Short mmCIF file of C-alpha atoms in Angstrom, two decimals:
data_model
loop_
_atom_site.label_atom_id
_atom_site.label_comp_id
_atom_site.label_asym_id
_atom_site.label_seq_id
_atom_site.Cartn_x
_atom_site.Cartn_y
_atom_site.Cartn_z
CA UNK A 281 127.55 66.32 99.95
CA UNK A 282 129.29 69.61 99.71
CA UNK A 283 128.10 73.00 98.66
CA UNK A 284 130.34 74.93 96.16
CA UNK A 285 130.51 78.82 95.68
CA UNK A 286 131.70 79.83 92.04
CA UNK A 287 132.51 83.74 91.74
CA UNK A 288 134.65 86.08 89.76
CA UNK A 289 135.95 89.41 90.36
CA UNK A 290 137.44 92.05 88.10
CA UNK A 291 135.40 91.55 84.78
CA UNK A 292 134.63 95.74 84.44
CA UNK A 293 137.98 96.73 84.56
CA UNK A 294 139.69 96.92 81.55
CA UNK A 295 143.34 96.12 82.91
CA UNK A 296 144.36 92.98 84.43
CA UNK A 297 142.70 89.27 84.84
CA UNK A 298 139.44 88.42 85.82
CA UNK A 299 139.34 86.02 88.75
CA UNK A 300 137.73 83.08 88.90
CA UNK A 301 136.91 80.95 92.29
CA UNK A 302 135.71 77.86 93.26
CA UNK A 303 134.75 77.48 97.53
CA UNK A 304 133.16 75.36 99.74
CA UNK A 305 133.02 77.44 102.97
CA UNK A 306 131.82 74.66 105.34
CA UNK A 307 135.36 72.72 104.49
CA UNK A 308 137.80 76.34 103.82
CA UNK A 309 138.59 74.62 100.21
CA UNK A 310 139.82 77.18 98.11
CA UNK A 311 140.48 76.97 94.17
CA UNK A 312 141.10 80.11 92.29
CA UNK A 313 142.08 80.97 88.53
CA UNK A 314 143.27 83.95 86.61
CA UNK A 315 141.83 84.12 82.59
CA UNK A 316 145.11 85.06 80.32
CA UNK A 317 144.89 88.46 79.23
CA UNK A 318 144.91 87.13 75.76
CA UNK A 319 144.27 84.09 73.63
CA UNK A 320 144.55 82.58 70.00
CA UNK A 321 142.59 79.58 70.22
CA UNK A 322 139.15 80.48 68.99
CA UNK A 323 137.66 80.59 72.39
CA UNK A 324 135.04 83.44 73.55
CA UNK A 325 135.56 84.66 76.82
CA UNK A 326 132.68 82.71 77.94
CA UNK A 327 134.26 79.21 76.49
CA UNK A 328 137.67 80.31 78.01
CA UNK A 329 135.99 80.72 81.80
CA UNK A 330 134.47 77.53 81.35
CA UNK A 331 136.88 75.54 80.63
CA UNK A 332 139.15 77.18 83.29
CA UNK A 333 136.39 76.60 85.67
CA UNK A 334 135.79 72.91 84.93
CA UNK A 335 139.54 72.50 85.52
CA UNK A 336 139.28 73.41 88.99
CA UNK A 337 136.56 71.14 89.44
CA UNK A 338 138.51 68.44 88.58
CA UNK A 339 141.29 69.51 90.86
CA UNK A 340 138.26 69.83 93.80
CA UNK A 341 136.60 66.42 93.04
CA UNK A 342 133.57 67.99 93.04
CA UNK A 343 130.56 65.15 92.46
CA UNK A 344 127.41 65.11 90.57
CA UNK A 345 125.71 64.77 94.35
CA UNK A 346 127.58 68.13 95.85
CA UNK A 347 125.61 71.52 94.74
CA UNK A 348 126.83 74.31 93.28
CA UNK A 349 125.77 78.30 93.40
CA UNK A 350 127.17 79.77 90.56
CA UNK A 351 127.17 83.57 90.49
CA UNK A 352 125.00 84.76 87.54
CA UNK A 353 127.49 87.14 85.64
CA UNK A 354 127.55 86.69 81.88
CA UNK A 355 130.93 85.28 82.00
CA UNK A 356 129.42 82.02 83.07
CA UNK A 357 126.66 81.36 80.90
CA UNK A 358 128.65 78.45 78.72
CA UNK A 359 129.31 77.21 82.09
CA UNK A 360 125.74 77.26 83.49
CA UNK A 361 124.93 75.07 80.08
CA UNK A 362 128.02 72.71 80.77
CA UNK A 363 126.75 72.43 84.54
CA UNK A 364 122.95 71.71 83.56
CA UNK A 365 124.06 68.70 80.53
CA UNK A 366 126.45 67.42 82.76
CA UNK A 367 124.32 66.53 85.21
CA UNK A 368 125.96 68.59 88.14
CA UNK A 369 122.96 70.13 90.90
CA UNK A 370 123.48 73.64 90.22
CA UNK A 371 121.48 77.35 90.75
CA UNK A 372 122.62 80.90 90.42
CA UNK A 373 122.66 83.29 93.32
CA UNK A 374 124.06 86.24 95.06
CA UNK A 375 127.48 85.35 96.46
CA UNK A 376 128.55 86.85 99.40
CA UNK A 377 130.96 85.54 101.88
CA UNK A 378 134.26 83.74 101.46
CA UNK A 379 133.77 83.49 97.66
CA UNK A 380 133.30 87.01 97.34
CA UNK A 381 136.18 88.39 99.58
CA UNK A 382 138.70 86.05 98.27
CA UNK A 383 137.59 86.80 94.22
CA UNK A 384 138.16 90.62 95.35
CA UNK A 385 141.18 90.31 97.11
CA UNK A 386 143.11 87.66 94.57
CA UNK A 387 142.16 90.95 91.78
CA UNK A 388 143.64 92.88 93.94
CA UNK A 389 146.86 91.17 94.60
CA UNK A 390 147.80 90.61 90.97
CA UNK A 391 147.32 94.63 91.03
CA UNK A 392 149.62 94.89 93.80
CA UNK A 393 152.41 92.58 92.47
CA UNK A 394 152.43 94.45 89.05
CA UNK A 395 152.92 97.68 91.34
CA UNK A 396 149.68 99.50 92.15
CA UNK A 397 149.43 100.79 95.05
CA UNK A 398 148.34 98.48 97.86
CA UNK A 399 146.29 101.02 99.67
CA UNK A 400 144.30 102.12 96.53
CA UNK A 401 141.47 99.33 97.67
CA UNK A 402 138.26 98.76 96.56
CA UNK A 403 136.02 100.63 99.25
CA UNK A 404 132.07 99.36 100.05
CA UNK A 405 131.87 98.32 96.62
CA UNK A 406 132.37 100.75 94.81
CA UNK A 407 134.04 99.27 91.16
CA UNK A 408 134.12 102.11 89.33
CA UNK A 409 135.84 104.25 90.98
CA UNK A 410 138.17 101.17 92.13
CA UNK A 411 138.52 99.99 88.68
CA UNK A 412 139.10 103.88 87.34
CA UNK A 413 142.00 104.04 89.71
CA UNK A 414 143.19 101.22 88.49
CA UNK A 415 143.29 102.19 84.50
CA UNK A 416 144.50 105.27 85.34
CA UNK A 417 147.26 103.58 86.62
CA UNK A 418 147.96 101.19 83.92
CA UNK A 419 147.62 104.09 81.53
CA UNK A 420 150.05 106.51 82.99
CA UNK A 421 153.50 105.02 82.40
CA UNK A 422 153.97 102.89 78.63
CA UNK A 423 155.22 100.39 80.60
CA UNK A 424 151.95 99.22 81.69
CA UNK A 425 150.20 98.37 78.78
CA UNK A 426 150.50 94.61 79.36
CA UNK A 427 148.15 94.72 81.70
CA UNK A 428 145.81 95.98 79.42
CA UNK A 429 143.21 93.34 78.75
CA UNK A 430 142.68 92.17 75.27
CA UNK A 431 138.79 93.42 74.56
CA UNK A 432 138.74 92.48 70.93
CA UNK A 433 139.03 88.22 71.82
CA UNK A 434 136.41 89.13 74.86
CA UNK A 435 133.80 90.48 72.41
CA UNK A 436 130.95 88.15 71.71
CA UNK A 437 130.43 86.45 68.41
CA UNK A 438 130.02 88.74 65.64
CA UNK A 439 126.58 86.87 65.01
CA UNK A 440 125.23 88.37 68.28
CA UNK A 441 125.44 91.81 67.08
CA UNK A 442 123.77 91.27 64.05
CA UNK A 443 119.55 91.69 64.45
CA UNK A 444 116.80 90.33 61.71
CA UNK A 445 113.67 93.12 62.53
CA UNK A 446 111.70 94.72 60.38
CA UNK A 447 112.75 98.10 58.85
CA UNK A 448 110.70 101.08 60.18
CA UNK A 449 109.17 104.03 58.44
CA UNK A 450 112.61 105.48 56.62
CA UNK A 451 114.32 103.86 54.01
CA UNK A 452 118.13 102.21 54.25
CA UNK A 453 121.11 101.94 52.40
CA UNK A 454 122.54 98.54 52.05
CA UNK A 455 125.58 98.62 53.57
CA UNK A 456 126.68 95.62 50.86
CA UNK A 457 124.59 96.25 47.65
CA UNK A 458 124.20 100.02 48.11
CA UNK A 459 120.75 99.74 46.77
CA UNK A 460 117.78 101.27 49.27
CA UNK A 461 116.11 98.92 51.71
CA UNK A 462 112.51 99.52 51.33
CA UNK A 463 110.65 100.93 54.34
CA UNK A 464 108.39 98.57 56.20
CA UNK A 465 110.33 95.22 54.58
CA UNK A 466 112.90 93.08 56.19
CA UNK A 467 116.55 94.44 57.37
CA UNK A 468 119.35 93.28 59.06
CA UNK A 469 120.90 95.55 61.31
CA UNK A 470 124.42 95.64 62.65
CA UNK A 471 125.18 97.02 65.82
CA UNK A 472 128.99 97.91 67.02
CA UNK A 473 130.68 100.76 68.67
CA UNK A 474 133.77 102.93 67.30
CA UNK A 475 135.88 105.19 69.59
CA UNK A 476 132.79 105.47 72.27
CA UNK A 477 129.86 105.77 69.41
CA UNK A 478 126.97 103.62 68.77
CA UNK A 479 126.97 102.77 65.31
CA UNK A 480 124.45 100.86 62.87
CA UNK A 481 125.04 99.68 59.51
CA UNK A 482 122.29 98.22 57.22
CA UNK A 483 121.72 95.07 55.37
CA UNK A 484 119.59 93.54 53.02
CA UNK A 485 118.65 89.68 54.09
CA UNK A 486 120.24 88.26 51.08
CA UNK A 487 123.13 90.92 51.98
CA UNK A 488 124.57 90.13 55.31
CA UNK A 489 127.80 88.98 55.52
CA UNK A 490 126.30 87.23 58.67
CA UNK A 491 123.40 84.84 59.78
CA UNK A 492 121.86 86.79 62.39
CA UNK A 493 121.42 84.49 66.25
CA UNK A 494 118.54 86.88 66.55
CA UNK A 495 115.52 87.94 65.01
CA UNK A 496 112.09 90.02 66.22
CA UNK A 497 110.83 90.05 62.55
CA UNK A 498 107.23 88.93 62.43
CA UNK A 499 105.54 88.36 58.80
CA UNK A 500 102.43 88.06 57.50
CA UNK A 501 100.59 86.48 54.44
CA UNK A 502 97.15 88.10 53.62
CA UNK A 503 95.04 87.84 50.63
CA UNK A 504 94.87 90.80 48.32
CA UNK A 505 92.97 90.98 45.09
CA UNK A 506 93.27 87.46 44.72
CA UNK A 507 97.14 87.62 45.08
CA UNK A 508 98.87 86.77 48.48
CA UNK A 509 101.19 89.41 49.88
CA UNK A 510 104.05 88.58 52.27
CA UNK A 511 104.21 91.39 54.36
CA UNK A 512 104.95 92.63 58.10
CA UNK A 513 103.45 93.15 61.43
CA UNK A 514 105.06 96.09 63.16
CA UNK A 515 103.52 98.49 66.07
CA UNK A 516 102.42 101.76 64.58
CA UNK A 517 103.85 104.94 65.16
CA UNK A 518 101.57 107.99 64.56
CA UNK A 519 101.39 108.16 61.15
CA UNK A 520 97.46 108.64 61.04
CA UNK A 521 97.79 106.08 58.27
CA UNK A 522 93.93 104.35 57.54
CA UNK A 523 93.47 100.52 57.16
CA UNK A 524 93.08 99.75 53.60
CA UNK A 525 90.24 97.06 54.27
CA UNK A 526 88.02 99.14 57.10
CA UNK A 527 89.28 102.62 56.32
CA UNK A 528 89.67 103.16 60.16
CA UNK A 529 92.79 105.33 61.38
CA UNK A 530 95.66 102.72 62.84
CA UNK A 531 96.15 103.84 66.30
CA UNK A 532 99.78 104.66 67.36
CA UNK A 533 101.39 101.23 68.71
CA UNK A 534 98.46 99.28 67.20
CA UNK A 535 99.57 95.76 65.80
CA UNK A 536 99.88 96.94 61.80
CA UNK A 537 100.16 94.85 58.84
CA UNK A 538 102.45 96.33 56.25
CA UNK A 539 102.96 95.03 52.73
CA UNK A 540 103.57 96.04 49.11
CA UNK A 541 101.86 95.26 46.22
CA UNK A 542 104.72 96.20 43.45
CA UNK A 543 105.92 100.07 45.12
CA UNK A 544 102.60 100.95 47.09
CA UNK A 545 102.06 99.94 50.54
CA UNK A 546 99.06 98.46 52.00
CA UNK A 547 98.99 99.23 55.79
CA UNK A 548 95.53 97.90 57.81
CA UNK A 549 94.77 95.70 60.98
CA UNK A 550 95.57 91.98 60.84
CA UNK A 551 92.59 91.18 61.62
CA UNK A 552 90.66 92.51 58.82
CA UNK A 553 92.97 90.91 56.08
CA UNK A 554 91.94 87.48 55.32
CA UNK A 555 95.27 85.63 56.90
CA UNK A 556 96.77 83.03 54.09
CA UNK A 557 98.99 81.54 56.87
CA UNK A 558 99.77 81.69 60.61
CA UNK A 559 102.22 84.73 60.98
CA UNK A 560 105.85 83.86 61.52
CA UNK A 561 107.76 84.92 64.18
CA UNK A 562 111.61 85.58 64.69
CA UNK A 563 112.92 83.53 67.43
#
């Protein structure tokens, strides 16, 4: 049985490959990859790393007895979820040692054959001023720009920056219909940057141009006036709004049911609604 190191080096800086490696110390067996700058196939960069990885697997023989310590970047989450229904003996872990050194310095030689300068290194890990030397570089001469990474195929599925919640005390504008998204009722909201600036953009449910992976909406059904009303359970700000059952204030960050019965809104504790149904949570 062998133990295998997986590691990768130069995933913050925006020029040139990220490295991938594969070790076993104990026998000096080294396998190492580069990720293309660019791709067309569909792949996120996640997919791409595994599938690279899993290659040099193959090229190891590495067996479903030998264990693996996978490092526990982002980059190889598809990977840990290949390893696990595989069937390969696997953990995450801080990975020092040969892994390590050789990620670092197989970054650092594709750097030097494209022309940076050799003795520009990466000192007691310090990346970001390592990797700023290094796009500084790349930027200065036109030339360079192929060693730009491609960030728009490395972004993560659209899906994952879209967010079900529950819309706080200001209304929205659909970003699709244009019509106002009530306060305290369902939104979808899409989160991107543009040239260094957060921005959000708003979206009716029935709106979104995509299904949202996540969601932290949590409704509620209560009885009201012999009518059920769907509403919302959000954590109070302080609004020194009083529950419309007990007439108590709601505290700021107190669970709150919000719902609307045609354009009013009936705010009060959970608890002292009559509950029509378990509430539902957003995965």
């Amino acid at each position: 049985m062998k133990e295998w190191h997986v590691e990768d080096a130069g995933g913050g800086c925006r020029a040139f490959s990220e490295i991938l490696v594969l070790v076993c110390e104990e026998t000096r067996e080294i396998f190492a990859t580069a990720l293309p700058l660019t791709w067309d196939d569909g792949f996120s960069l996640e997919e791409k790393a595994c599938n690279q990885l899993t290659g040099l697997m193959e090229k190891a023989g590495v067996q479903k007895n030998d264990r693996l310590v996978v490092c526990s970047g982002n980059i190889f989450n598809t990977f840990h979820h290949w390893l696990t229904e595989s069937g390969y003996t696997w953990d995450t872990g801080k990975i020092d040692g040969l892994a390590h050194d050789l990620a670092e310095y197989f970054f650092h030689t594709q750097a030097v054959q494209a022309g940076f300068p050799p003795e520009l290194q990466l000192v007691e890990r310090n990346y970001r001023e390592y990797y700023s030397l290094i796009e500084k570089w790349v930027g200065a001469e036109p030339g360079r720009q192929i060693f730009w990474k491609d960030r728009e195929v490395r972004r993560k599925p659209a899906e994952t920056r879209y967010i079900l919640k529950c819309n706080g005390g200001h209304s929205r504008s659909c970003q699709q219909c244009r019509q106002k998204i009530r306060p305290y009722s369902p939104v979808v909201v899409y989160r991107f940057r543009e040239n260094g600036r957060r921005i959000r953009r708003y979206f009716h449910p029935a709106c979104t141009p995509v299904t949202p992976l996540k969601s932290t909406l949590e409704t509620f059904v209560v009885s009201w006036n012999s009518s059920k009303i769907e509403g919302v359970i959000l954590n109070a700000r302080d609004e020194k709004r009083t529950c419309s059952i007990c007439g108590q204030v709601v505290g700021a960050g107190d669970r709150t049911f919000y719902g609307y019965v045609n354009d009013q809104v009936i705010v009060g504790h959970p608890a002292c609604f009559k509950e029509e149904k378990d509430a539902v949570r957003g995965a």
